mmCIF file of C-alpha atoms in Angstrom:
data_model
loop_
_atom_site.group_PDB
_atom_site.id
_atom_site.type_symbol
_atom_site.label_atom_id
_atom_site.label_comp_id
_atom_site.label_asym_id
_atom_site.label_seq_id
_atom_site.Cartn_x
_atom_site.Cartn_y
_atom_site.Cartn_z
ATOM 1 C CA UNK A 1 -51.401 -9.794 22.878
ATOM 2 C CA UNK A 2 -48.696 -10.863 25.461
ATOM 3 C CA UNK A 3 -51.125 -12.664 28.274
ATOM 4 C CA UNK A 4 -48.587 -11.685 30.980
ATOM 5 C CA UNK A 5 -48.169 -8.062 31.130
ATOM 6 C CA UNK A 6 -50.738 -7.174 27.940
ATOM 7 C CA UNK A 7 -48.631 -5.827 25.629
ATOM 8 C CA UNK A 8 -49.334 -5.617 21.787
ATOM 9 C CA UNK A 9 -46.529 -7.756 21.058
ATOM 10 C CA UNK A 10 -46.972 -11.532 19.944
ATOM 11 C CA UNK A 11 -43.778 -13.333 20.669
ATOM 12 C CA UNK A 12 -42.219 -15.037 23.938
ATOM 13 C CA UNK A 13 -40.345 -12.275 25.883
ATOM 14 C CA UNK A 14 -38.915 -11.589 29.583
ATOM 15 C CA UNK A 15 -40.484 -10.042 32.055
ATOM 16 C CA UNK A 16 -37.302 -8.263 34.409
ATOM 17 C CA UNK A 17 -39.436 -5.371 35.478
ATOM 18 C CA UNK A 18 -41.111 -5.073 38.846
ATOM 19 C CA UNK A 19 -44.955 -7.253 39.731
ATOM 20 C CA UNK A 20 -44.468 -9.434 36.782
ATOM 21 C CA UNK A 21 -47.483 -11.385 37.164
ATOM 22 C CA UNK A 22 -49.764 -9.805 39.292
ATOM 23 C CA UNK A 23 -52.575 -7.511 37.184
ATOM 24 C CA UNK A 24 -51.532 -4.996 36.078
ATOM 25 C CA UNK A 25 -53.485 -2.421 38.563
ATOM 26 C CA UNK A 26 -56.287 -2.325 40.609
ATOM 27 C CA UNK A 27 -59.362 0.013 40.059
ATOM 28 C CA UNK A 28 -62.370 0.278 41.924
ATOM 29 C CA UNK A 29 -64.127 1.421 39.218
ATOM 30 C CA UNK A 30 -63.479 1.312 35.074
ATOM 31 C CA UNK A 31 -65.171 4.592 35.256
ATOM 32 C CA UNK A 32 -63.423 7.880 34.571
ATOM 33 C CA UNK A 33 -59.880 6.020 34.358
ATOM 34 C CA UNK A 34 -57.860 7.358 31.031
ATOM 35 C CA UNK A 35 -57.686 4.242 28.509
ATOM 36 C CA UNK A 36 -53.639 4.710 28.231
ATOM 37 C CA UNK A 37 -53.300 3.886 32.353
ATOM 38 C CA UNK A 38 -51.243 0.585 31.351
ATOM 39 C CA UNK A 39 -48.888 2.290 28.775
ATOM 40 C CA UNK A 40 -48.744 5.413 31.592
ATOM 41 C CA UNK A 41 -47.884 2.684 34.247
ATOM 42 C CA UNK A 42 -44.533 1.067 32.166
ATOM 43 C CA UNK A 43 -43.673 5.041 31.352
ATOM 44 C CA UNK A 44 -43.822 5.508 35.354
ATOM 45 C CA UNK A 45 -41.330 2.342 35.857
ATOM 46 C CA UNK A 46 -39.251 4.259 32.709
ATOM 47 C CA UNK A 47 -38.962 6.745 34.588
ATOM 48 C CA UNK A 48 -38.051 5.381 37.828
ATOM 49 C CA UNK A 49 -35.316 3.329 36.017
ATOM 50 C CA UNK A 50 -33.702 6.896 34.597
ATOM 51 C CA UNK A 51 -34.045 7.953 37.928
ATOM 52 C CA UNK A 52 -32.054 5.268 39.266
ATOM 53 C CA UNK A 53 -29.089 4.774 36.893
ATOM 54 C CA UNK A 54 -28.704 8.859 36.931
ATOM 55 C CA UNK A 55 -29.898 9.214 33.251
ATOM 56 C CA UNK A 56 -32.036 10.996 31.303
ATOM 57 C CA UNK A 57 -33.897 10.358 28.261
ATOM 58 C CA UNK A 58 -34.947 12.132 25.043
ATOM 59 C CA UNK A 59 -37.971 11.421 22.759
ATOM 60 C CA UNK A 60 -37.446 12.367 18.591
ATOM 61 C CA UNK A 61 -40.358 12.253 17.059
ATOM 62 C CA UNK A 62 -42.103 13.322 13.530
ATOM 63 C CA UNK A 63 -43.014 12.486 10.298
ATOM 64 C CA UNK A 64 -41.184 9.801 8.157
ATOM 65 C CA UNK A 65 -38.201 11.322 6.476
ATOM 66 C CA UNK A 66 -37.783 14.981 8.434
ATOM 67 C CA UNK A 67 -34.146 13.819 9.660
ATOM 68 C CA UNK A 68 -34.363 12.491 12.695
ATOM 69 C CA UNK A 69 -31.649 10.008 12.485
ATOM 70 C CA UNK A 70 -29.152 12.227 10.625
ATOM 71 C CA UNK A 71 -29.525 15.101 13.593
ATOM 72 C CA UNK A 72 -28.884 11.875 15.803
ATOM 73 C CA UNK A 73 -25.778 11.049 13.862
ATOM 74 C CA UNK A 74 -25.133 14.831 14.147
ATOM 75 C CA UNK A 75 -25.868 14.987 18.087
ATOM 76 C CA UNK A 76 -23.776 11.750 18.605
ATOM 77 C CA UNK A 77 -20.762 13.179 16.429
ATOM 78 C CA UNK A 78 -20.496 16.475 18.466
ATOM 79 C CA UNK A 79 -21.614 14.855 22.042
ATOM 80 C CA UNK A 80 -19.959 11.754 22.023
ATOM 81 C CA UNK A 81 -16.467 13.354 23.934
ATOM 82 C CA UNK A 82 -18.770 14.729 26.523
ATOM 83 C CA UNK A 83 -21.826 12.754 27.070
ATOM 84 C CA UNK A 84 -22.039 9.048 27.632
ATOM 85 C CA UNK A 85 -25.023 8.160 25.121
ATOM 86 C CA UNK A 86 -27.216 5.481 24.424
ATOM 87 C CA UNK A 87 -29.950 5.304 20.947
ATOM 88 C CA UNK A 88 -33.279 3.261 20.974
ATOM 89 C CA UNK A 89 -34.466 3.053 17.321
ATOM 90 C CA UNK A 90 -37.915 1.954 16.687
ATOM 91 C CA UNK A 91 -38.769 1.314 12.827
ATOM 92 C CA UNK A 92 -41.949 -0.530 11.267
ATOM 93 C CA UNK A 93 -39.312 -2.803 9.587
ATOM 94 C CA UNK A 94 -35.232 -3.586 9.622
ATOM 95 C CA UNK A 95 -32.615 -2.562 12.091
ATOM 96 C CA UNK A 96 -30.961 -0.271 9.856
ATOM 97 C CA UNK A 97 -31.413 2.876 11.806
ATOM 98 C CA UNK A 98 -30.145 1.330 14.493
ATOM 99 C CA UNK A 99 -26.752 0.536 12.428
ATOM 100 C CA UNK A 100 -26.411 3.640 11.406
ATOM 101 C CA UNK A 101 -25.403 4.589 15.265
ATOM 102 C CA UNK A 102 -23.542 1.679 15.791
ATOM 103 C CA UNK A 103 -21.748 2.627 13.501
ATOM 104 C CA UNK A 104 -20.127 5.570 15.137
ATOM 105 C CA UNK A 105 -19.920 3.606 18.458
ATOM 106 C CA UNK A 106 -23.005 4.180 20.118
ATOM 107 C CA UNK A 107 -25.002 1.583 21.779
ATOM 108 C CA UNK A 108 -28.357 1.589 20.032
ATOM 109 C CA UNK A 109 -30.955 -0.997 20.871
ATOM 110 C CA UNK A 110 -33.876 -1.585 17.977
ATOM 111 C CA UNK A 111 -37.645 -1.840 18.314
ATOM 112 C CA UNK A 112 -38.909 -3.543 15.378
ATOM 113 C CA UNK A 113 -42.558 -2.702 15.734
ATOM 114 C CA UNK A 114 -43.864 -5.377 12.636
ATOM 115 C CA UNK A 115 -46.289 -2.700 11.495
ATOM 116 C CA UNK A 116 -47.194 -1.155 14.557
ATOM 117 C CA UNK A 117 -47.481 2.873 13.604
ATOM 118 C CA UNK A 118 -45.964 3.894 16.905
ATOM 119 C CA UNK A 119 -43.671 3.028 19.957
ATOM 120 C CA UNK A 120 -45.312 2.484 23.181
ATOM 121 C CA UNK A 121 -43.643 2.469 27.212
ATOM 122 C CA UNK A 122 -43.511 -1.216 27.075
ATOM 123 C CA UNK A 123 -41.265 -1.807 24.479
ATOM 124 C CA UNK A 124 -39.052 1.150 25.758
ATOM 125 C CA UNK A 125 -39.212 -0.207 29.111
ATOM 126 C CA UNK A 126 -37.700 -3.813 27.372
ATOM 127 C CA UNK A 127 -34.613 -2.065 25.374
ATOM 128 C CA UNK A 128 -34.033 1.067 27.966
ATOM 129 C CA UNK A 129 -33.204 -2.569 30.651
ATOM 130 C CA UNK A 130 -31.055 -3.891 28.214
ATOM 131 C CA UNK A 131 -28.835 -1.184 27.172
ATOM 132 C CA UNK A 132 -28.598 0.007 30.803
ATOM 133 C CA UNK A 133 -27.838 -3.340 32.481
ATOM 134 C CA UNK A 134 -24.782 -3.059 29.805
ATOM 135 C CA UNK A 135 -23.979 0.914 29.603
ATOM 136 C CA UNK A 136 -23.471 3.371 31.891
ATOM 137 C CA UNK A 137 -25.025 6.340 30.277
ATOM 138 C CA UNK A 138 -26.129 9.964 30.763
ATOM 139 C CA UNK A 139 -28.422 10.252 28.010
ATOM 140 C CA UNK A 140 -30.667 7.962 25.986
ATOM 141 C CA UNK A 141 -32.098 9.219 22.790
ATOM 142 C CA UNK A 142 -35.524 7.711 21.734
ATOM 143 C CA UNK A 143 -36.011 7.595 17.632
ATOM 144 C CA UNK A 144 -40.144 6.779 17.604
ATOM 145 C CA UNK A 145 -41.679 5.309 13.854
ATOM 146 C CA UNK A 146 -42.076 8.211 11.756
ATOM 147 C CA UNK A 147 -45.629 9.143 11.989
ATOM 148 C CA UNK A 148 -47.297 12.386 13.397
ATOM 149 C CA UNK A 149 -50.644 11.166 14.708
ATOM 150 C CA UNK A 150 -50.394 7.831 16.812
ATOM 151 C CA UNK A 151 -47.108 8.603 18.767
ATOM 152 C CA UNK A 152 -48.835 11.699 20.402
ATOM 153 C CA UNK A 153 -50.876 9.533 22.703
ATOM 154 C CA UNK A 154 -48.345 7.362 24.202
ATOM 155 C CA UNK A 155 -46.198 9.006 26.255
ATOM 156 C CA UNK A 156 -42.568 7.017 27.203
ATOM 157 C CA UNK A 157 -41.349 8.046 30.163
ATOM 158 C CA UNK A 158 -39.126 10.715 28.627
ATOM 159 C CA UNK A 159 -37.906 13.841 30.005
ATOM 160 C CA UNK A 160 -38.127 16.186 27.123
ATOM 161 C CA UNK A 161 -40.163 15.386 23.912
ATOM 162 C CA UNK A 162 -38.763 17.082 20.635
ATOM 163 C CA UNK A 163 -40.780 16.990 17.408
ATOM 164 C CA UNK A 164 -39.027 17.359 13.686
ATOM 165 C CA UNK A 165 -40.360 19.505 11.105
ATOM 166 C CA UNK A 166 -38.344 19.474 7.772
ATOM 167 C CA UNK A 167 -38.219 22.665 5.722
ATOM 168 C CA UNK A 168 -39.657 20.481 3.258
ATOM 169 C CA UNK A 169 -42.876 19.526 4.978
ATOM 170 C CA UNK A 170 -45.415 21.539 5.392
ATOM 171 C CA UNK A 171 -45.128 24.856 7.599
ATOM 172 C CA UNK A 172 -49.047 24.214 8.563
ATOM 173 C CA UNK A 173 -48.050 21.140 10.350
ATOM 174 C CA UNK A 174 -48.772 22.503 13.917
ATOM 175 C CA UNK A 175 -52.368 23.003 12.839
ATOM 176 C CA UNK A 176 -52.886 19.900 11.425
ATOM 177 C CA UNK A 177 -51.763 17.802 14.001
ATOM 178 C CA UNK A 178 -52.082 19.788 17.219
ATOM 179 C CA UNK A 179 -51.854 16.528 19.095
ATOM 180 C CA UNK A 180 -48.320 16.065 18.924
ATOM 181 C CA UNK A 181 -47.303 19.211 18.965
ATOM 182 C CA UNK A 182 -49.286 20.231 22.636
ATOM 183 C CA UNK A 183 -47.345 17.715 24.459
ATOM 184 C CA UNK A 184 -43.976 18.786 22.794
ATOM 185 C CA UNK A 185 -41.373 20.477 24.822
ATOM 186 C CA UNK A 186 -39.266 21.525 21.523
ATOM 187 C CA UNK A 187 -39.769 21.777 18.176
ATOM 188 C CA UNK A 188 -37.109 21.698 15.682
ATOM 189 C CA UNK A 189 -36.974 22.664 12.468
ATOM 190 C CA UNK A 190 -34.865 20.922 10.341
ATOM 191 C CA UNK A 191 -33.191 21.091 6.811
ATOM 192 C CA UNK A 192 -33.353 24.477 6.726
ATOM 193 C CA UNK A 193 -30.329 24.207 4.097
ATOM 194 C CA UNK A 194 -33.259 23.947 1.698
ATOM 195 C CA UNK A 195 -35.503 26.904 2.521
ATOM 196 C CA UNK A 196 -34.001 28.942 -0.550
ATOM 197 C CA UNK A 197 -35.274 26.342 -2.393
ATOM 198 C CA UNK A 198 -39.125 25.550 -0.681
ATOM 199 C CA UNK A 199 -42.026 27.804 0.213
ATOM 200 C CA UNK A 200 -41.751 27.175 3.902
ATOM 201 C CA UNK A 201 -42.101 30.245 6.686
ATOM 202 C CA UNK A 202 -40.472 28.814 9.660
ATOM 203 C CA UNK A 203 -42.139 31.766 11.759
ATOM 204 C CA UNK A 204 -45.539 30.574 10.632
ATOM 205 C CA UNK A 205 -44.459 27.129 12.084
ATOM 206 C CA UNK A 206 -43.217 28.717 15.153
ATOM 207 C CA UNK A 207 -46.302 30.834 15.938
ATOM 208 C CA UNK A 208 -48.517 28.226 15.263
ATOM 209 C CA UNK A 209 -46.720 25.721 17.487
ATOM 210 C CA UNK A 210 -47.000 28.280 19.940
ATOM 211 C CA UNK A 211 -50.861 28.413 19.974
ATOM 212 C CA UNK A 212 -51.000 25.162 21.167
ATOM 213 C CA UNK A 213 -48.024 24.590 22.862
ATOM 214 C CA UNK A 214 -47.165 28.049 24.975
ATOM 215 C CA UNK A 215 -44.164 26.879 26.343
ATOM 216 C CA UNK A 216 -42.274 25.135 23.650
ATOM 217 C CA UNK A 217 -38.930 25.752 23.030
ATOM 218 C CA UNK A 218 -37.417 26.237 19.172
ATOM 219 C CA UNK A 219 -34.268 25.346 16.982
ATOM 220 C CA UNK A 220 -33.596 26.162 13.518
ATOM 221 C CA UNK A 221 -30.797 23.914 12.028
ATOM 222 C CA UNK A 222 -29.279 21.986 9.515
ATOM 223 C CA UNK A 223 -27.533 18.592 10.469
ATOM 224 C CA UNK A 224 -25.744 18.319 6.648
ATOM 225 C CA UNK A 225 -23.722 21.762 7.008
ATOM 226 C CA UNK A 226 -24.123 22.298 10.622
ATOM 227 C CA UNK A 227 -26.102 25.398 10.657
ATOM 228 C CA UNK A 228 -28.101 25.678 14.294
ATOM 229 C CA UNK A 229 -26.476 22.915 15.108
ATOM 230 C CA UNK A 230 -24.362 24.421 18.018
ATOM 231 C CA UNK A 231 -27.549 26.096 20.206
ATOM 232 C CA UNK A 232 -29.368 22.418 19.879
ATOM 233 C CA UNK A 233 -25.683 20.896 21.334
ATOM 234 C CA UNK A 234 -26.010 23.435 23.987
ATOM 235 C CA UNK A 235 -29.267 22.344 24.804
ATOM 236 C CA UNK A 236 -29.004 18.898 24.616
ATOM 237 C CA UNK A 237 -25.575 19.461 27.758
ATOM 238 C CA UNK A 238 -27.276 21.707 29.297
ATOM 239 C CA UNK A 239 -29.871 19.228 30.449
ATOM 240 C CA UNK A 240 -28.007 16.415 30.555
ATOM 241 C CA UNK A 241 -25.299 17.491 33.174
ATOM 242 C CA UNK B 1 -54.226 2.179 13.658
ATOM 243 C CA UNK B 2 -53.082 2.696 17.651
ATOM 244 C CA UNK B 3 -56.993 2.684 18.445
ATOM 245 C CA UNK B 4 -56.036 -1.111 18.232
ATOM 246 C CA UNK B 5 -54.230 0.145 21.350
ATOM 247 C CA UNK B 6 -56.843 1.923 22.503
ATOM 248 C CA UNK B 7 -59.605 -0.973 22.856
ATOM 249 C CA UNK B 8 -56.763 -2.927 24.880
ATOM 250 C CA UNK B 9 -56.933 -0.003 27.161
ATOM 251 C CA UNK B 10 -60.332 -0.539 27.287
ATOM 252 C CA UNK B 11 -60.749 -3.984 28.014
ATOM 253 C CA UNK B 12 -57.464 -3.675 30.473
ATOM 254 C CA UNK B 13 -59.291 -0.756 32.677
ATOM 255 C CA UNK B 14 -62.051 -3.178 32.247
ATOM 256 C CA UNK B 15 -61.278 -6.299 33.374
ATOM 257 C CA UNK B 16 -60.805 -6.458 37.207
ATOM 258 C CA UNK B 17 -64.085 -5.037 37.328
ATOM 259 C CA UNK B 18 -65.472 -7.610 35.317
ATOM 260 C CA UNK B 19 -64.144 -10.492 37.393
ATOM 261 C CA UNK B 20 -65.827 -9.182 40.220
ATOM 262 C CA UNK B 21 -69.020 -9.308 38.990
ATOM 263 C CA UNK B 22 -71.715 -12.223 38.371
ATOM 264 C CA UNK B 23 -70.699 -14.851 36.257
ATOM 265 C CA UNK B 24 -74.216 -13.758 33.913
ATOM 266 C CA UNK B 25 -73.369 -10.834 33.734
ATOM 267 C CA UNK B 26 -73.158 -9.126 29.996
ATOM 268 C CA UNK B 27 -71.834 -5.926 28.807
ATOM 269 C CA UNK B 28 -74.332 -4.312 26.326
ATOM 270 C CA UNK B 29 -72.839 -0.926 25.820
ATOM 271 C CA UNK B 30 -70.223 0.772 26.987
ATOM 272 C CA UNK B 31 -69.665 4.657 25.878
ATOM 273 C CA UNK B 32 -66.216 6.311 25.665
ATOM 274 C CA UNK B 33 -65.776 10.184 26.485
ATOM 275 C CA UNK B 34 -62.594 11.638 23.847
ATOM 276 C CA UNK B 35 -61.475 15.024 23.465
ATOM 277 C CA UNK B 36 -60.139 16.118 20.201
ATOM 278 C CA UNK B 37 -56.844 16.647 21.486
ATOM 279 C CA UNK B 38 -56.729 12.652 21.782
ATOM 280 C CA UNK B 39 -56.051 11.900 18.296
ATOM 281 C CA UNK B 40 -58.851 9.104 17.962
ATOM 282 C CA UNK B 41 -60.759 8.740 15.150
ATOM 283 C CA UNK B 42 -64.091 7.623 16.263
ATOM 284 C CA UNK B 43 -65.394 4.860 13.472
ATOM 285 C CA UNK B 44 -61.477 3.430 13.729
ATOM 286 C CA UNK B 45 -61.604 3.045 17.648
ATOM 287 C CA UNK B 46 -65.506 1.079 17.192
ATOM 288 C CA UNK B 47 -63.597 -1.400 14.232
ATOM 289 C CA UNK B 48 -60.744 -1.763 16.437
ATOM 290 C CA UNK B 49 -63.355 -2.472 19.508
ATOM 291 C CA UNK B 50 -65.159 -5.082 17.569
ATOM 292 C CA UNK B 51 -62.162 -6.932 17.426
ATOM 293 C CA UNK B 52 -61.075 -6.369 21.095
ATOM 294 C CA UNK B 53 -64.144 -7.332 22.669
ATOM 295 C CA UNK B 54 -64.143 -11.067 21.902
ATOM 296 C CA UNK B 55 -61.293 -11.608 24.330
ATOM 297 C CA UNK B 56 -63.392 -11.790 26.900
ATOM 298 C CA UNK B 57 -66.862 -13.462 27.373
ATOM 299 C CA UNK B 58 -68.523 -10.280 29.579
ATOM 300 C CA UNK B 59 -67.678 -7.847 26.414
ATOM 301 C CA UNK B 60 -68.395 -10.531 23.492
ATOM 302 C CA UNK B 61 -72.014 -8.999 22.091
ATOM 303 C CA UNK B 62 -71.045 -4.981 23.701
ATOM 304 C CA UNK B 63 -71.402 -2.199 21.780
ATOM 305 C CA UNK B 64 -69.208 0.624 21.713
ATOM 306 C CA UNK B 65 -69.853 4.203 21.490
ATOM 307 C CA UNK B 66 -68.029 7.337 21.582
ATOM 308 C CA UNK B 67 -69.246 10.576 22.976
ATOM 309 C CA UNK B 68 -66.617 13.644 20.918
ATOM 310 C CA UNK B 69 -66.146 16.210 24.177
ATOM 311 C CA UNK B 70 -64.552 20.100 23.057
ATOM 312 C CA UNK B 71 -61.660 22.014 23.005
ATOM 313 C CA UNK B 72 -62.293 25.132 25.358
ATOM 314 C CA UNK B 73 -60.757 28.439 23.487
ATOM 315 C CA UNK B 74 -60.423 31.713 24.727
ATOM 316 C CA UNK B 75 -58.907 35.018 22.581
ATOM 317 C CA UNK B 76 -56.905 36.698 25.085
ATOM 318 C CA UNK B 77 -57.443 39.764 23.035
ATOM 319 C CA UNK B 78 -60.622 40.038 22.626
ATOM 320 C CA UNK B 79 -62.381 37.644 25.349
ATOM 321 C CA UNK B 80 -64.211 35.678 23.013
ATOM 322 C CA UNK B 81 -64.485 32.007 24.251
ATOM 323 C CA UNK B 82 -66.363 28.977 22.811
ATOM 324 C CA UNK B 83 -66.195 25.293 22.266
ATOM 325 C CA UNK B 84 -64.805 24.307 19.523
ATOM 326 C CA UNK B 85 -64.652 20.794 18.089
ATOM 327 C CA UNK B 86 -60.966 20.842 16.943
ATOM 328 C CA UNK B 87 -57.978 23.062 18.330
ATOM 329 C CA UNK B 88 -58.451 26.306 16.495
ATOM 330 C CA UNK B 89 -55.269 28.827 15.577
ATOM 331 C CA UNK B 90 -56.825 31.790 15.138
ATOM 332 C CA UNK B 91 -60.161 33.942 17.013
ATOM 333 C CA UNK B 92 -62.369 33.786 14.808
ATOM 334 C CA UNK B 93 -63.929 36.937 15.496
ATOM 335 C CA UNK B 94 -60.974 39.160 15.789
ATOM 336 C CA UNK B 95 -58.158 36.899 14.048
ATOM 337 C CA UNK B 96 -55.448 36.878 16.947
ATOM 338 C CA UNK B 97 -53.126 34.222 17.504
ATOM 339 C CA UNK B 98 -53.222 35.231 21.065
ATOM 340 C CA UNK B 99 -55.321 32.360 22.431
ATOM 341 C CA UNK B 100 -55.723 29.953 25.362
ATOM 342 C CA UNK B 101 -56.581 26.285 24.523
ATOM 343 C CA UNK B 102 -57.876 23.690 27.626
ATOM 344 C CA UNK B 103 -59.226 20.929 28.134
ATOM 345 C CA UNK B 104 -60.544 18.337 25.007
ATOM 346 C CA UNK B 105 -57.848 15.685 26.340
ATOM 347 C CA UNK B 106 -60.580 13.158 27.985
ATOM 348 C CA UNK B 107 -59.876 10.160 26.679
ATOM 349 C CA UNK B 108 -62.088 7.578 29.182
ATOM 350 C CA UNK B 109 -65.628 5.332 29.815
ATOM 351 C CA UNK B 110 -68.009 7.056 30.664
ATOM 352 C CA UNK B 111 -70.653 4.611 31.345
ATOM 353 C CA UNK B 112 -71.223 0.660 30.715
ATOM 354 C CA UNK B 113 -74.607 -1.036 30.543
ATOM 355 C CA UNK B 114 -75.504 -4.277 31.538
ATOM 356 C CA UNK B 115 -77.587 -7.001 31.520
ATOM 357 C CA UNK B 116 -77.908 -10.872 32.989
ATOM 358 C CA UNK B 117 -77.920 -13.713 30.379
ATOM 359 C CA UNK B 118 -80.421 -16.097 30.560
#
């Protein structure tokens, strides 16, 4: 663990944000306080730094494998005329995500999380600084580690939190992770180029998510052909400008 | 594994308390309140705690415990409620979909014991 600022991670790194090496906070009492304060604290200082450079910031999140990068690819093809934006990319392992954007011109900063199963404000904090200092964007998309359970908790400072779910998943996948899906503000449902082919009830996903998440919004799309696509573009403009 | 995570969280809301305290001063047990809605899996946030609590001398010998709170459900169609232990997706009495889920998203200590050494 970083000794400075507590962190998970176990290399050297800068500390540019605010109160570097004063403790973290001061409680009265451990008593009663939620055990994320410290991540909720860099999400805060997240936030304030959207706030300041006029930006705002995106969280993708799901399962390994649901298409999360390809609907970024997607997003940045169709955007990239109108909307300045920037890519975080955190992976277990490699930058290759990450390459994938820069590929089409985007800057993309990578978290390499060395086995860690999800992203946390920190880290965000870290790579949001850097491509900010060097961009002037309108939007930053966060790509978290594919995994449905441990992401839930830690929440990153961003201003709308969309969760995958591939026509090739599960449709039950509201029910058996409710944690994610309660503090999601859409849920998209992707590949759906391949419902012919899979037993998957998108309605069933969409009532369920519902249950637990009354106000969450939907999109039904395809990133290969482009199905849905254009209502998820709409989305993404009208809340960036 | 982000109950590794977790325990930091612990010993980070922990700490400044813990320096302002009596240098003899031990940590037996400390009990953690978690709603289902938490995503924590109880025997994976002790493990992770056994670990954690070595980094500092106050915790070193504390045990951890975890006290499972409920998810609050009402059927807005037919005004059951209860407490259930996981979200639930359907009344079970009257199978709508219709329902209102609160609270189960504690996630906190609830109480430490102590004890001097020596």
């Amino acid at each position: 663990m970083c000794k400075e600022c507590g962190c998970g991670e176990q290399n050297e790194h800068s500390h540019e944000h605010a109160k570097k090496h004063e403790h973290p906070f001061e409680i009265e009492s451990p008593l009663g306080v939620d055990l994320l304060t410290m991540n909720n604290r860099y999400a805060g200082e997240v936030r304030d730094l959207l706030r300041r450079k006029g930006c705002f910031m995106v969280h993708l999140t799901s399962s390994p494998g649901s298409g999360k990068t390809t609907l970024l690819e997607k997003s940045v093809e169709m955007l990239k005329n109108s909307i300045k934006i920037g890519v975080i990319e955190g992976d277990v392992a490699t930058e290759n995500d990450a390459e994938r954007i820069r590929k089409l011109g985007i800057p993309a900063e990578a978290i390499t999380t060395d086995g860690a199963c999800h992203l946390d404000a920190h880290s965000v904090l870290h790579a949001l600084e850097h491509l900010l200092n060097e961009n002037d964007l309108n939007v930053v998309f966060v790509e978290n580690v594919g995994n449905l359970i441990c992401p839930a908790e830690f929440y990153l400072g961003e201003d709308q939190r969309v969760v995958l779910v591939s026509a090739t998943e599960g449709d039950d996948k509201p029910e058996k992770y409710p944690a994610i899906f309660r503090r999601a503000d859409a849920l998209v449902i992707s590949k759906i180029d391949l419902l012919p082919y899979v037993d998957f009830n998108p309605e069933k996903t969409k009532k369920l998510a519902k249950v637990i998440a009354p106000r969450i919004k939907f999109f039904e799309l395809s990133a290969k052909t482009g199905k849905g696509i254009s209502e998820w573009v709409k989305w993404l403009k009208s809340i960036a400008l | 594994m982000h109950e590794l995570s977790i325990a930091h969280g612990i010993l980070h809301n922990l700490a400044p308390w813990l320096s302002a305290q009596d240098e003899n001063l031990r940590v037996v047990k400390i009990i953690i309140k978690a709603g289902p809605l938490r995503a924590v899996v109880p025997e994976a946030l002790v493990s992770a705690w056994e670990i954690v609590r070595n980094e500092h001398i106050k915790t070193k010998n504390s045990l951890l415990e975890v006290d499972e709170t409920y998810v609050k459900v009402a059927c807005k169609d037919c005004g059951e409620n209860w407490d259930a232990e996981r979200a639930i997706f359907k009344c079970p009495k009257c199978n709508s979909q219709n329902l209102e889920i609160g609270g189960g998203n504690e996630l906190f200590i609830e109480s430490i014991e102590t004890e001097m050494e020596g």
